Every structure is written in structure tokens, then in C-alpha cells.
Short mmCIF file of C-alpha atoms and ligand atoms in Angstrom, two decimals:
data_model
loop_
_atom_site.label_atom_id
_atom_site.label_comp_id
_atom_site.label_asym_id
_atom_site.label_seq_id
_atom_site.Cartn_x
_atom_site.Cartn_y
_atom_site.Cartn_z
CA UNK S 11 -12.48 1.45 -36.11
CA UNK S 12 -12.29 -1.28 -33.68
CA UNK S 13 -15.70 -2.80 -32.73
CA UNK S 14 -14.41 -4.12 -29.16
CA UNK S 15 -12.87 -1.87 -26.29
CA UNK S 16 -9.46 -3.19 -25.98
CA UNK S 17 -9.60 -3.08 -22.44
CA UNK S 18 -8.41 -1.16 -19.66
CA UNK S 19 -6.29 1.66 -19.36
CA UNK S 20 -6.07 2.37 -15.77
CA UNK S 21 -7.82 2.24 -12.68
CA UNK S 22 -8.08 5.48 -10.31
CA UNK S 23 -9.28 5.20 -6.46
CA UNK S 24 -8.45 7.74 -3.48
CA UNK S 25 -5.87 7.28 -0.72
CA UNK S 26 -5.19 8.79 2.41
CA UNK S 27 -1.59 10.06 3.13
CA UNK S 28 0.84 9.63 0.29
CA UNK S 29 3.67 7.84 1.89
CA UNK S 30 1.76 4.92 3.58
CA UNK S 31 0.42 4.36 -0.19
CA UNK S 32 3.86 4.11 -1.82
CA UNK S 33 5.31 2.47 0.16
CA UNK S 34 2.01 -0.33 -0.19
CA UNK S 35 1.95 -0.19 -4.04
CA UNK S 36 5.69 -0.45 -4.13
CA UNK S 37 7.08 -3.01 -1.10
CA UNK S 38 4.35 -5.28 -0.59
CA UNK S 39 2.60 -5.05 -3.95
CA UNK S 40 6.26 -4.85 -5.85
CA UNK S 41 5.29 -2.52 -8.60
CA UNK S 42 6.85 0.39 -9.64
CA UNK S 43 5.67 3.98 -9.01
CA UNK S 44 5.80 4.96 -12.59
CA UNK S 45 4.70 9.16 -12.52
CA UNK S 46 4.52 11.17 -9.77
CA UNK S 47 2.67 14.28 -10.76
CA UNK S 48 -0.18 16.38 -9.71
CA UNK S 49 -4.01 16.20 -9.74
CA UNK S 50 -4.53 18.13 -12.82
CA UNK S 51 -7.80 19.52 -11.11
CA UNK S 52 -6.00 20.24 -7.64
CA UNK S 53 -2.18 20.90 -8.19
CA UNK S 54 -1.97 21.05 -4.52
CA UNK S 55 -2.71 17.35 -4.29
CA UNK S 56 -0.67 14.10 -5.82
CA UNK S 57 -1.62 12.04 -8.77
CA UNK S 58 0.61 8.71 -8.12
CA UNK S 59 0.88 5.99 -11.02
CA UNK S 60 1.77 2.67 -10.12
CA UNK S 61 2.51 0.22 -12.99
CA UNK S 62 4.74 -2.40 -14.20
CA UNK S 63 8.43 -2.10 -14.60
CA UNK S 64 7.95 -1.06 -18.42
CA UNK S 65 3.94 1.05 -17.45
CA UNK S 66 2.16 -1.67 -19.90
CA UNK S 67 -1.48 -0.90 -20.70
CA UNK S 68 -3.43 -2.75 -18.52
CA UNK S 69 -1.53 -2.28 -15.29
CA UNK S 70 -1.98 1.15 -14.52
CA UNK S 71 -3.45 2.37 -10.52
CA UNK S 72 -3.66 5.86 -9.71
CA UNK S 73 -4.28 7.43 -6.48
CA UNK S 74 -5.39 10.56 -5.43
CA UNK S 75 -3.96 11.12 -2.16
CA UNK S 76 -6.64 13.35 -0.16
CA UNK S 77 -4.74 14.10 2.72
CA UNK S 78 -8.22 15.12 4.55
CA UNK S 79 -10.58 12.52 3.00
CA UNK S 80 -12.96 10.82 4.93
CA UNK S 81 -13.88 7.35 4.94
CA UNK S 82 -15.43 5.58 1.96
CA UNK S 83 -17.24 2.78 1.41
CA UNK S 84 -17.97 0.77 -1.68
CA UNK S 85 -21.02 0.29 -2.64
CA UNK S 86 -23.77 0.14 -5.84
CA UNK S 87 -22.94 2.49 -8.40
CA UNK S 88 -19.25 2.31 -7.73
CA UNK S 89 -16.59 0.77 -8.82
CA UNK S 90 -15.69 -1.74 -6.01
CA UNK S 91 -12.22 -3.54 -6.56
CA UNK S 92 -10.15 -4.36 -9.28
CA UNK S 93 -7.48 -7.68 -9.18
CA UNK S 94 -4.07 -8.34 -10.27
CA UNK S 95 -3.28 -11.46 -12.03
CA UNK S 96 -0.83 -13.95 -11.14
CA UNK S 97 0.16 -17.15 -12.61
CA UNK S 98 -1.07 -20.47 -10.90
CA UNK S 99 2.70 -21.20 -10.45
CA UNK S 100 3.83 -18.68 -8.59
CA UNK S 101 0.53 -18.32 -6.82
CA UNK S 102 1.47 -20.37 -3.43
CA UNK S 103 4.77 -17.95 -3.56
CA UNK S 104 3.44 -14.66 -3.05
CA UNK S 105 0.78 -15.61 -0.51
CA UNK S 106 4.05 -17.10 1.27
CA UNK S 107 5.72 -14.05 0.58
CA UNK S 108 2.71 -11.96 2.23
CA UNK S 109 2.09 -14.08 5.04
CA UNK S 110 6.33 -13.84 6.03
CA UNK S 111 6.14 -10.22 5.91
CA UNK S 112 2.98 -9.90 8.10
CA UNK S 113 0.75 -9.37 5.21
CA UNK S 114 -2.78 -9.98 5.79
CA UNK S 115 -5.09 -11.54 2.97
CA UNK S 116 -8.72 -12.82 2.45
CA UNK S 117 -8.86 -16.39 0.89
CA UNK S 118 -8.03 -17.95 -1.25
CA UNK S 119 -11.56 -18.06 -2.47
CA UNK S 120 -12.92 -19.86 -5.51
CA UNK S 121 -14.23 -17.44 -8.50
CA UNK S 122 -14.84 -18.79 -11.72
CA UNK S 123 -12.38 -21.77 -11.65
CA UNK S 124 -9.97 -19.66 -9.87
CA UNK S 125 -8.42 -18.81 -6.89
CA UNK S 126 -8.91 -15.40 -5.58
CA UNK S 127 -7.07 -13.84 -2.63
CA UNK S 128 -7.71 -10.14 -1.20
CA UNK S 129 -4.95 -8.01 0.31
CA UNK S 130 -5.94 -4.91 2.12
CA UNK S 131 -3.76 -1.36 0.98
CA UNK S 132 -3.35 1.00 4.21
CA UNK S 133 -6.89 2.63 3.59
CA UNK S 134 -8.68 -1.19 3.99
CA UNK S 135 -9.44 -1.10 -0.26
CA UNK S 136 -9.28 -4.49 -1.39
CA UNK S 137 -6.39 -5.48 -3.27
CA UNK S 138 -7.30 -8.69 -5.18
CA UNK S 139 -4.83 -10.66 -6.58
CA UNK S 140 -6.17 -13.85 -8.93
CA UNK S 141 -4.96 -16.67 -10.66
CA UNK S 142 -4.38 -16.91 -14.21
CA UNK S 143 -2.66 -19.02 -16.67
CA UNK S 144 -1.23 -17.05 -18.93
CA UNK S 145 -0.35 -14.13 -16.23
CA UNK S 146 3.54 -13.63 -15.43
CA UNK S 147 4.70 -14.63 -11.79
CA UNK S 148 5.12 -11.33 -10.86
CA UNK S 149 1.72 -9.30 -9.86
CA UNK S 150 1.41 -6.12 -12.08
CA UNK S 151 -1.06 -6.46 -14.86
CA UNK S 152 -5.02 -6.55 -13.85
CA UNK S 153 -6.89 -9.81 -14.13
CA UNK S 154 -10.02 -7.72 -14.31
CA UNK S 155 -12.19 -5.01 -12.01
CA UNK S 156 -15.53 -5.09 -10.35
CA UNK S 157 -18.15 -2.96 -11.03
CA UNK S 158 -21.10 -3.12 -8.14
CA UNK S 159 -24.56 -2.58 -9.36
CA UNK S 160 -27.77 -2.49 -8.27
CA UNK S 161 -29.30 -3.72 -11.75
CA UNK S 162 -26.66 -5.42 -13.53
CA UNK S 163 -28.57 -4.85 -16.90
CA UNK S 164 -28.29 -1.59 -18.21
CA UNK S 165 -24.66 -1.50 -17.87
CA UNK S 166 -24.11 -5.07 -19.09
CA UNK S 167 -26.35 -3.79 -22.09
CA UNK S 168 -23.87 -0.94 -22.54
CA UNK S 169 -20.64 -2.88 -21.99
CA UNK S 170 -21.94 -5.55 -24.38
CA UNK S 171 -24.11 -4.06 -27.12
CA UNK S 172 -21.74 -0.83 -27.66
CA UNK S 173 -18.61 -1.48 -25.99
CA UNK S 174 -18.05 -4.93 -27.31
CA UNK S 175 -17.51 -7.21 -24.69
CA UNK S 176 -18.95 -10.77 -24.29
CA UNK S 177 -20.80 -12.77 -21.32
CA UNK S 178 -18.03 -15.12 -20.37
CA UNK S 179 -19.74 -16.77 -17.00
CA UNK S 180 -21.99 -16.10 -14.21
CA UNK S 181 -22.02 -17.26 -10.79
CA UNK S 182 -24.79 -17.12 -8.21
CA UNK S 183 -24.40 -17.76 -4.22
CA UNK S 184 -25.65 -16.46 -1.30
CA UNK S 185 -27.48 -13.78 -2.77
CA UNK S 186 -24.75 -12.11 -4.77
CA UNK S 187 -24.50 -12.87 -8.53
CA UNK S 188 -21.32 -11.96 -10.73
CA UNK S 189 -21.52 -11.53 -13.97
CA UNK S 190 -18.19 -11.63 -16.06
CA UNK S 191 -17.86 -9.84 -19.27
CA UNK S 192 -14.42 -10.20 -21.28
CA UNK S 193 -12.98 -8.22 -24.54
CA UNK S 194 -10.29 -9.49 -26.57
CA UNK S 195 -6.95 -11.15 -26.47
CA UNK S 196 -6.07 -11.66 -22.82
CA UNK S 197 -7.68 -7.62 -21.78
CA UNK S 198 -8.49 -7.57 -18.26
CA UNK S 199 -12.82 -8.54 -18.10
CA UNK S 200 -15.20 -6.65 -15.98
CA UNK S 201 -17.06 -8.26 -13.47
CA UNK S 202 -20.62 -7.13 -12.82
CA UNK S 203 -21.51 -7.39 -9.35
CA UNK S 204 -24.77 -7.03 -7.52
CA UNK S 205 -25.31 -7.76 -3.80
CA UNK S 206 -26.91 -6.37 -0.82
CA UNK S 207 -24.70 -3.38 0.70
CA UNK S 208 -23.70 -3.64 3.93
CA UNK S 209 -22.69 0.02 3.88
CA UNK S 210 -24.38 3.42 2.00
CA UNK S 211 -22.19 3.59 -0.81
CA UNK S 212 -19.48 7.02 -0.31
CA UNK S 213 -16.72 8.31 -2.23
CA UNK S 214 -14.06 8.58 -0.06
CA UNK S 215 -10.68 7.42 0.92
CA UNK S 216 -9.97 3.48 0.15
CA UNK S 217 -12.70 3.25 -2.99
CA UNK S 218 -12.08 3.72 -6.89
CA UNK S 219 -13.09 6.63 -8.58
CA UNK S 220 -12.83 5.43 -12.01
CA UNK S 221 -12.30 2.99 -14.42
CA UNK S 222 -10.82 3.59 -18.06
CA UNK S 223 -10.86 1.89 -20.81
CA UNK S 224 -8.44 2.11 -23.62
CA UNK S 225 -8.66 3.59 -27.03
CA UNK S 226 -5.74 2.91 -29.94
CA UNK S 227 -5.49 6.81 -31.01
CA UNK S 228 -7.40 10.35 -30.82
CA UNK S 229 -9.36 8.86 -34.04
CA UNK S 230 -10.52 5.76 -32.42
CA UNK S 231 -11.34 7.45 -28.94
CA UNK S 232 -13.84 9.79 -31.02
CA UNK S 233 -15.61 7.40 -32.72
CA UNK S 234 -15.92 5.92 -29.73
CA UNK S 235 -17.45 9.00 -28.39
CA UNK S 236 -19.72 9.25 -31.20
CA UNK S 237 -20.86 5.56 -30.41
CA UNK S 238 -21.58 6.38 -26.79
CA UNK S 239 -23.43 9.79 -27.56
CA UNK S 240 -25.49 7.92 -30.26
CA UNK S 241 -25.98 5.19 -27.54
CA UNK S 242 -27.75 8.15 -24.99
CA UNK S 243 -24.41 8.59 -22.73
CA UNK S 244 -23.35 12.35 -21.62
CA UNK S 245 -19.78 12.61 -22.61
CA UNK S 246 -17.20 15.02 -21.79
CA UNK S 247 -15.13 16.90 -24.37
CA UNK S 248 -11.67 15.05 -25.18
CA UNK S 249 -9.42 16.49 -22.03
CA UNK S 250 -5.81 16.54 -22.63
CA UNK S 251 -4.43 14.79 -19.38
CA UNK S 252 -0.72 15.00 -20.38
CA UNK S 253 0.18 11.31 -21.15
CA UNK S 254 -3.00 10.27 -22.30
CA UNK S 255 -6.52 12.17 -23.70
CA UNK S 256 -9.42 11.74 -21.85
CA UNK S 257 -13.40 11.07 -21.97
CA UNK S 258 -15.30 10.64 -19.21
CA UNK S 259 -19.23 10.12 -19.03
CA UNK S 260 -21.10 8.17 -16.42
CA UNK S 261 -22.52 4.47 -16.88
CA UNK S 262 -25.58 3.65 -16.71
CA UNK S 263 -25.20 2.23 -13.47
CA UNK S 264 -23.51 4.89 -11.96
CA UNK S 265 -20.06 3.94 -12.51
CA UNK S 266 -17.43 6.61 -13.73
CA UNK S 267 -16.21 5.47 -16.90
CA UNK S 268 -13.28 7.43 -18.80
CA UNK S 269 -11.83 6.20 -22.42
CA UNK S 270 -8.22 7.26 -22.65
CA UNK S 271 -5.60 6.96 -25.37
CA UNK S 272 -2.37 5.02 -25.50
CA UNK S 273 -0.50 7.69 -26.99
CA UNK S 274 1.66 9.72 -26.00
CA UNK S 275 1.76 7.82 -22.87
CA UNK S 276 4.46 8.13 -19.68
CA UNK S 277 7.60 8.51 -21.88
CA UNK S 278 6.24 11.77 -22.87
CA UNK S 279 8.38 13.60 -20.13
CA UNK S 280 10.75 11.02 -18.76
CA UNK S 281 12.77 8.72 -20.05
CA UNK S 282 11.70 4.83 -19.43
CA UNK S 283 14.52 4.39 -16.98
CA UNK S 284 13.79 7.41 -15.15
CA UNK S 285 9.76 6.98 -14.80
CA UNK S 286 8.50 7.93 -11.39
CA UNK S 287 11.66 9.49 -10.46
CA UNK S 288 11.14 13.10 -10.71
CA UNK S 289 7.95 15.66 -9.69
CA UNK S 290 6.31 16.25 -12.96
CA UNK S 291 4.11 18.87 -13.72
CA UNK S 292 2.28 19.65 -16.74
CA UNK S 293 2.79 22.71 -18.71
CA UNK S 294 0.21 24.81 -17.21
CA UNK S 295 1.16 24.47 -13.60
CA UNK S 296 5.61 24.36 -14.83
CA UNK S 297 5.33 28.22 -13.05
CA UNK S 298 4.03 27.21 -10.20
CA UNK S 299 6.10 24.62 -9.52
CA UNK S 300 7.87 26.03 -6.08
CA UNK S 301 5.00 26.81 -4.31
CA UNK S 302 3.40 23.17 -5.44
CA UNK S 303 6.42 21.96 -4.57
CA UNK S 304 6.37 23.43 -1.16
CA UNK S 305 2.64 22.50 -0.12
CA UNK S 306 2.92 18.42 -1.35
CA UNK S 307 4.42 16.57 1.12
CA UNK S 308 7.85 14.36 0.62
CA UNK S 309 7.40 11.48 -0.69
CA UNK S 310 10.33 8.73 -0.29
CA UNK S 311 10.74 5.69 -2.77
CA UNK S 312 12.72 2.37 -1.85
CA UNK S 313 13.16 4.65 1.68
ZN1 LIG J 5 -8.55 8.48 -15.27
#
């Protein structure tokens, strides 16, 4: 089995109304919506997948559009932002590009060597979008996400010592310290981040839900459980989720982690050209699929 997580499989936060959110993820951020289906736990509400043009690993965000959800706030024990990458070259471009079409941002700050600006989506979650050498010019495929902890050790310990990452720098300023731990290849690192909130941490509309990592096959995402039971974590059973299979158990910090396969992935009931296109269901909820159909509100793509 592989001793390293090969990195992330997708990222999943909560929205407010669907339409504001496409039309976000897909005009100002340029990717493409790449399944439109339902919360497998809630038929009656969305699950949106944005990705690139061809749904690579690695640039997966999913939102659960809660039409009545309050509020949240990021805070320790969640999850806080994840960032796009973009290459150096086509860096001044897109912040350009924003700033013509009335696009605020944050920044550019500095963050290990790199610039880092923030965009905010229609429910004020940060959007971060950093520079990277070997990124394309086009944003799409995550740099990295932030995990914000109250003790960075225990889940650096678990990321590290069973998950396989590596320390690959730490900065310290003004009382917040960032820890960055990477995997192989060019995988998108996690940051571990611990500063004083400004909020009480709440789950709610505008923060992440959870983060999930990748495994090759169904064999290497149970010996992966098997490593994370041995290692003292409470894991779920393997969940069939339709494009991918899914564990989830929570971090030691109090992060939602899930490990999810590559197989079959988003080709499973579309073709590539078509991804995104149609209301998918999955076979459970196929009879139901007028009255679903009836209660989710149009969505428009492009409109
Ligand atoms: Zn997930």
C-alpha cells in the first residue's frame, strides 16, 4: 500500500442559495460545475461539484446549498479555507481580471515565499488563490487548505506519523503560527493554523465541512482505515457516495476528515463532455426524482 496520502480529493463547505454560488464558482472563479446532484443525506437539498474542465483530483469544491442556513464562522476545530493555485505568470492577470469586473480581494499577502490573495464567494468564505510555479494559469487545482487548531500537535502527529506527510515550513507573526505539511509529487499541503478566534467557531453557511483526502482504490482506502483505527481514530464504515467511496472519522483536532476513492469517479453517469449538465440522482432516490425535482430550485449555468 502506499505509505503517504496522495492528497486531496475534494473539499466540501455550505452555501446559501444555489444560484448566487454557481454563478461565483463558475463566472468569477472560471471553473466548471462538474455534477449537479443531490445531498445523498437530504435529497431535498443540492450537492454542487465544481472542478476543472476535465474534474482532476485535486480540484474538487462541493457545496451544500442550505437554503435556510444560518451564519457560520470559522474557527478552531474547523476547517477554515482552502486556496487555488495559480502560476506566478499569470498571477498579475487574474487579480486584473477581478479588480475589472468589480471583484473584491484581500492582498496580495506574503506566505511562505508566496503571494497569497483572498477573494470572498457570496456567503463572505474566503476564496484564496496562491502562487505557484508549477500551477497552470488558469485557477482550478488547490494549492493547499487550512486547517485551524487550537493545538496544532495532535493533528500534525496524525497527518505526519500515519498519514505521511512532511513539515515543509513554519511561520510565526503576530500571534498566529502556520505550520505547512506537504505529501508527494506536487499534492495540494495542509496548512496547520492556530490563532486567537475572533469569532465562536459555527457550522454554518460560508465555512467547510470537510476535507478529503484521496485513496488509489477500495483496497488502499481500507488499509488506510485499518491504519487510522490502529492509530485510535473512530471511522465510519466505507459509504458508497456514487462517484467515489467514502470514510469519514474526525481528527484529532476536530476537523472532519473523509478518505475517498478515485474510482469510479464523475464519468460514472455522464459522459466527460456532458459533466454538470444534467440533474443526477443516485439509484436510490431515481423514483423520486419528480418530486426532488419539483422542491430544488432552478439552477441556470452560463445564464
Ligand atoms: Zn466529502
Amino acid at each position: 500500500m502506499e505509505d503517504r496520502i496522495k492528497g486531496l480529493h475534494h473539499v466540501t463547505a455550505i452555501s446559501g442559495a444555489p444560484q448566487e454560488n454557481v454563478d461565483f464558482f463558475t463566472k468569477v472563479m472560471d471553473q466548471r460545475l462538474v455534477k449537479k446532484t443531490v445531498n445523498f443525506d437530504a435529497p431535498d437539498t443540492y450537492h454542487l461539484y465544481y472542478g476543472t474542465e476535465t474534474a482532476d483530483p485535486g480540484s474538487i469544491l462541493t457545496f451544500f446549498p442550505f437554503a435556510d442556513a444560518g451564519p457560520g464562522h470559522a474557527g478552531p476545530g474547523m476547517a477554515s479555507a482552502y486556496a487555488y493555485k495559480l502560476n506566478p505568470k499569470a498571477f498579475d492577470d487574474w487579480m486584473v481580471h477581478w479588480a475589472e469586473h468589480a471583484i473584491d480581494f484581500d492582498g496580495p499577502v506574503e506566505r511562505f515565499g508566496s503571494r497569497v490573495i483572498t477573494l470572498r464567494d457570496p456567503d463572505g468564505a474566503p476564496v484564496e488563490v496562491a502562487e505557484d510555479a508549477a500551477a497552470p494559469d488558469h485557477p482550478g487545482l488547490f494549492h493547499g487548505v487550512t486547517l485551524w487548531l487550537d493545538d496544532i500537535g495532535p493533528t500534525r502527529d496524525l497527518l505526519v506519523d500515519v498519514m505521511g506527510y512532511g513539515e515543509a515550513g513554519h511561520e510565526s507573526a503576530d500571534g498566529t503560527e502556520r505550520l505547512r505539511l506537504a505529501t508527494e509529487g506536487d499534492a495540494p499541503h495542509v496548512d496547520l493554523l492556530r490563532k486567537t478566534p475572533d469569532h465562536i467557531a459555527r457550522q454554518g453557511k460560508g465555512t467547510i465541512h470537510h476535507v478529503a483526502f484521496r485513496a488509489h482504490d477500495d483496497a488502499d482506502q481500507l488499509e488506510w482505515r485499518d491504519r487510522l483505527l490502529a492509530a485510535g481514530m473512530q471511522v465510519t464504515p466505507v459509504i458508497d457516495r456514487q462517484y467515489f467511496n467514502a470514510i469519514y472519522f474526525r481528527s484529532p483536532g476536530g476537523v472532519l476528515f473523509e478518505i475517498a476513492t478515485d474510482p469510479p469517479g464523475f464519468t460514472r453517469d455522464e459522459t466527460l463532455a456532458d459533466l454538470g449538465k444534467g440533474l443526477k440522482l443516485p439509484p436510490q432516490y431515481e423514483g423520486r426524482r419528480a418530486q426532488i425535482e419539483r422542491i430544488l430550485p432552478e439552477i441556470r449555468v452560463g445564464a
